[in-house]
Coordinates of C-alpha atoms in Angstrom, one line a residue:
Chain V
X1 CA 23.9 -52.3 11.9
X2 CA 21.2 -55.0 11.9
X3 CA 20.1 -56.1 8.6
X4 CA 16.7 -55.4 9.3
X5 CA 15.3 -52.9 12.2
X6 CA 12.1 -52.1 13.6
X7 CA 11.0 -50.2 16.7
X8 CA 10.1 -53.0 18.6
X9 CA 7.5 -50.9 20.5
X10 CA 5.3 -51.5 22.5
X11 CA 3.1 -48.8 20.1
X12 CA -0.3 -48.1 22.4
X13 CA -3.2 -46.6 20.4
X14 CA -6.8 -45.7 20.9
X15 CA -9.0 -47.5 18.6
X16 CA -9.6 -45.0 15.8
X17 CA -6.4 -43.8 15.4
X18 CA -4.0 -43.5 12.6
X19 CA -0.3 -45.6 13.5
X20 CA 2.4 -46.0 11.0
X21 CA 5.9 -48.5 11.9
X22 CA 8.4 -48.3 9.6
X23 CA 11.4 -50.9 9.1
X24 CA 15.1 -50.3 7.7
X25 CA 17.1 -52.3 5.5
X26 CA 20.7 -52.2 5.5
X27 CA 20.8 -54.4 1.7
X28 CA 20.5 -52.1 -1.1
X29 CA 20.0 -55.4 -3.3
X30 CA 17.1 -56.2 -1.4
X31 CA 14.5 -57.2 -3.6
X32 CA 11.1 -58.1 -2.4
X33 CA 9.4 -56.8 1.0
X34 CA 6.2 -58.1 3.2
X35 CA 4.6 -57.7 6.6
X36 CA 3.3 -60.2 8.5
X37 CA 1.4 -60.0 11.4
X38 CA 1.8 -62.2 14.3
X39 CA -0.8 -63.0 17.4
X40 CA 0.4 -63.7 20.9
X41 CA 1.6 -67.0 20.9
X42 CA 0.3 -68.0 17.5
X43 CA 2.3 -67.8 13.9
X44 CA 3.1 -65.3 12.1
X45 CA 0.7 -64.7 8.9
X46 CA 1.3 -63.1 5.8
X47 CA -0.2 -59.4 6.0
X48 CA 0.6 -58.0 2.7
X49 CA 3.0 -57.5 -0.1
X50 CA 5.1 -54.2 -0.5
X51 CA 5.4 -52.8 -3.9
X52 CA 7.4 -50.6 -5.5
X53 CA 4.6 -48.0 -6.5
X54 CA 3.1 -48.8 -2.9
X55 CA -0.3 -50.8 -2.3
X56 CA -3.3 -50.5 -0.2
X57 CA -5.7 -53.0 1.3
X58 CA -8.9 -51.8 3.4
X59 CA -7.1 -49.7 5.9
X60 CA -3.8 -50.8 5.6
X61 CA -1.5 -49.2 3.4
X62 CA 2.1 -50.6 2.5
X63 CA 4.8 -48.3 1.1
X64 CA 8.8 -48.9 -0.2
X65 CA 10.8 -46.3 0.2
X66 CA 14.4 -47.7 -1.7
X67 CA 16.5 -44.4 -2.2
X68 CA 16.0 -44.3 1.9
X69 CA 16.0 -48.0 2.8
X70 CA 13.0 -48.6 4.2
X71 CA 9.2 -50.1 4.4
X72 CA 6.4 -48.8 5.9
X73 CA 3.1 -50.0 7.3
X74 CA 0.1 -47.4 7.8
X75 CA -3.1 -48.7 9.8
X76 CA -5.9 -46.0 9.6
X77 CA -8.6 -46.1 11.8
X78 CA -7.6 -49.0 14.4
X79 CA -9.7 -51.4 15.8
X80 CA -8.7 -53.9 18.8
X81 CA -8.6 -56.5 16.4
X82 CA -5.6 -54.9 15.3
X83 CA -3.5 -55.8 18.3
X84 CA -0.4 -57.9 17.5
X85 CA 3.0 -57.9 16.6
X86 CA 3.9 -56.6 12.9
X87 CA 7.0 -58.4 11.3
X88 CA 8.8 -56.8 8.4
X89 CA 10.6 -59.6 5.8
X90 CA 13.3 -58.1 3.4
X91 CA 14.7 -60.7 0.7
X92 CA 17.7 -60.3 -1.9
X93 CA 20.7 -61.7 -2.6
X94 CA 23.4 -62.2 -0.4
X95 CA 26.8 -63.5 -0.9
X96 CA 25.5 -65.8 -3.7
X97 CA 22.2 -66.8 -2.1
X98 CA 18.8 -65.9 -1.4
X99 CA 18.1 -64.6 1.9
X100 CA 15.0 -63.9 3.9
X101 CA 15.4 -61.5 7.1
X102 CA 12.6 -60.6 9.4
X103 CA 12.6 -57.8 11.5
X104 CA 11.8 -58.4 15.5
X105 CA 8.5 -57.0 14.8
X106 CA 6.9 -54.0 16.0
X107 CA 4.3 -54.5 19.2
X108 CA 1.3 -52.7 18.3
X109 CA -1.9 -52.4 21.0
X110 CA -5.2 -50.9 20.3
X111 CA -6.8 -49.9 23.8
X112 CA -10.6 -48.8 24.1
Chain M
X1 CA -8.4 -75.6 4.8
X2 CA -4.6 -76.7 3.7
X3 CA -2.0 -76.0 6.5
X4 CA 1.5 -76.8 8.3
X5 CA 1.4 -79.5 10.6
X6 CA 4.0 -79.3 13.4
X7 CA 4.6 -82.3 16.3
X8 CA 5.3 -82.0 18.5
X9 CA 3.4 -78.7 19.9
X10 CA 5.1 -78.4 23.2
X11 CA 8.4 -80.7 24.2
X12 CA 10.6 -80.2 27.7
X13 CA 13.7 -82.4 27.6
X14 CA 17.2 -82.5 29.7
X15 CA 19.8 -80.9 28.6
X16 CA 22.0 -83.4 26.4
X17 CA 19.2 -85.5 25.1
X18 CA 18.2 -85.3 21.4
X19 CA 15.3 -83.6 19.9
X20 CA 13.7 -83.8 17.1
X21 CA 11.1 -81.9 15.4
X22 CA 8.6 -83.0 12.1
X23 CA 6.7 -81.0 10.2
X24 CA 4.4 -81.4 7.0
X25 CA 4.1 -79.1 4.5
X26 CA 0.8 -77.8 2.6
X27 CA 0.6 -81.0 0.0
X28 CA 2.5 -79.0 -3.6
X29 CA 4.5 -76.6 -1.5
X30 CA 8.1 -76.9 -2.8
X31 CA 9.4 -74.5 -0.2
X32 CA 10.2 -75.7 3.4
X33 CA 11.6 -73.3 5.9
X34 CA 12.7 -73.5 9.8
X35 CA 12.7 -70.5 12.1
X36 CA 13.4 -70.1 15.4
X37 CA 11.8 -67.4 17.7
X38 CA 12.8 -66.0 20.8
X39 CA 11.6 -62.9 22.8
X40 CA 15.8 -61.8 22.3
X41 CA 15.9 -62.4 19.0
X42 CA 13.2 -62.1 17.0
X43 CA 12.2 -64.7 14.4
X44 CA 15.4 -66.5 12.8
X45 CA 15.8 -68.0 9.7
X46 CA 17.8 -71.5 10.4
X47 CA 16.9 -73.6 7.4
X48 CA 15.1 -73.6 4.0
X49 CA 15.0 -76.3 0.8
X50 CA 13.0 -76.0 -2.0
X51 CA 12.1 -79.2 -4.0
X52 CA 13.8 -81.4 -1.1
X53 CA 17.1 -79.8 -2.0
X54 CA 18.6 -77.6 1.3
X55 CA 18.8 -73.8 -0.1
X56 CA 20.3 -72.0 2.9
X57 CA 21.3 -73.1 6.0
X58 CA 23.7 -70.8 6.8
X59 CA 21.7 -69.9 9.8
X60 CA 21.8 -72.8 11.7
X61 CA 24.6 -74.2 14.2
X62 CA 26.3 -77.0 12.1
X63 CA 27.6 -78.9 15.3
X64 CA 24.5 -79.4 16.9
X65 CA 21.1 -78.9 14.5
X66 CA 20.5 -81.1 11.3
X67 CA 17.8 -80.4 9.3
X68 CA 16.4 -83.0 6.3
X69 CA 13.6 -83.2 4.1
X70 CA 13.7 -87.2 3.7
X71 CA 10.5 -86.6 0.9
X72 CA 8.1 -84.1 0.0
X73 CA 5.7 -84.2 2.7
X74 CA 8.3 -84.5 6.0
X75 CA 10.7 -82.1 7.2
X76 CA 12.7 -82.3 10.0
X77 CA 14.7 -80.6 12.3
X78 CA 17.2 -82.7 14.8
X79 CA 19.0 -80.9 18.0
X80 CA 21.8 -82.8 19.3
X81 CA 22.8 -82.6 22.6
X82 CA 20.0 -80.2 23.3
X83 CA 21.2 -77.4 25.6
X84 CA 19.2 -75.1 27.7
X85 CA 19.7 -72.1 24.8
X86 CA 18.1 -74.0 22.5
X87 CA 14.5 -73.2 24.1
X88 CA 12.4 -71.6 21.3
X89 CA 9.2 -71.5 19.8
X90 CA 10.4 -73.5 16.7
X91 CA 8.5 -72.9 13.4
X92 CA 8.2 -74.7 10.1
X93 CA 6.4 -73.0 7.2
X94 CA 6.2 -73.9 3.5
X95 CA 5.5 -72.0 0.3
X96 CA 5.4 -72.1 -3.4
X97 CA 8.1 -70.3 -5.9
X98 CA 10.8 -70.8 -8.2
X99 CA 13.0 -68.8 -7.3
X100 CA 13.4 -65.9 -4.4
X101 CA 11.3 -65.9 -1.3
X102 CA 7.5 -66.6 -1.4
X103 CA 4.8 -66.4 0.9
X104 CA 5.4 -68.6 3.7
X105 CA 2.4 -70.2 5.5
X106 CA 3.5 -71.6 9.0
X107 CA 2.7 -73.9 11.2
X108 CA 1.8 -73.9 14.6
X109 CA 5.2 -74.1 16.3
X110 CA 7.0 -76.1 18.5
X111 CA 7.7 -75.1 21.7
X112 CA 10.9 -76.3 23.2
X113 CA 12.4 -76.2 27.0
X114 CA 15.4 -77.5 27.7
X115 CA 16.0 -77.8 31.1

């Protein structure tokens, strides 16, 4: 089992609509959780946090999920601005060290 | 507007040959990490040192790749011999923390083809 999975996608939406990725972890230690959000051919950039009571920003929400191992990413009302690829990072420790994980990222397009 | 500076952006090189990557971190980021990203494989961690000091590098191939922070605002990352599975999108990013991961801010990547 990969340490951290995500439906790679491609996810196609019409703007307006409601889409929701969510990413498994395999460490139960796992201790912090983010989504970036990557452009084609640019870097990836830091989306949002994931908290353990859940948090929301404009139309995305973030929610943890750690009795079921996983993250989730809600965008409400999409707009073709929200085309690009949606990386989840798990950290925690891990055989005496620290250690980041990204998910291959979940391809999300928003068609007209 | 503070940000990562990779060089260079785009290198092709025979297979064999050395390569070397730099990259400068936001100016007070303690945090330096090295991904590599491929269509396969997603985004890879190979490399990451806070204050100068290597962290985890568990991730990268010890024969071939070397990565050093010779002082706070140069990182590198050395191939050697390049070989044609090395082509990647390389990226460096930095952060601030003191301990676990923090939010990494990354440059614009290198893009390598080995040929």
């Amino acid at each position: 089992r990969k340490e951290v999975e995500q439906d790679p996608g491609p996810f196609n939406v019409p703007e307006g609509a409601t889409v929701a990725f969510n990413c498994t972890y395999s460490n139960s230690a796992s201790q912090s959780f983010f989504w970036y959000r990557q452009d084609c051919r640019k870097e990836p950039k830091l989306l949002m946090s994931v908290y353990s009571s859940g948090n929301e920003d404009g139309r995305f929400t973030a929610q943890l999920n750690r009795a079921s191992q996983y993250i989730s990413l809600l965008i409400r009302d999409s707009k073709l601005s929200d085309t690009a690829t949606y990386l989840c990072v798990v950290n925690g420790p891990w055989e005496g060290y620290q250690k980041v994980t990204f998910g291959i990222g979940t391809k999300l397009q928003v068609i007209p | 507007d503070a940000r990562v500076t990779q060089t260079p952006r785009d290198k092709v090189t025979e297979m064999g040959q050395e390569v070397t990557m730099r990259c400068q971190p936001i100016l007070g980021h303690n945090t330096v990490f090295w991904y590599r990203q491929t269509m396969m494989q997603g985004l890879e961690l190979l490399a990451y040192f806070r204050n100068r000091a290597p962290l985890d590098d568990s991730g990268m191939p010890k024969d071939r790749f070397s990565a050093e922070m010779p002082d706070a605002t140069l990182a590198t990352l050395k191939i050697q011999p390049s070989e044609p599975r090395d082509s990647a999108v390389y990226f460096c990013a930095s952060g601030l923390g003191s301990q676990g991961y923090t939010e990494a801010f990354f440059g614009q990547g290198t893009r390598l083809t080995v040929v």
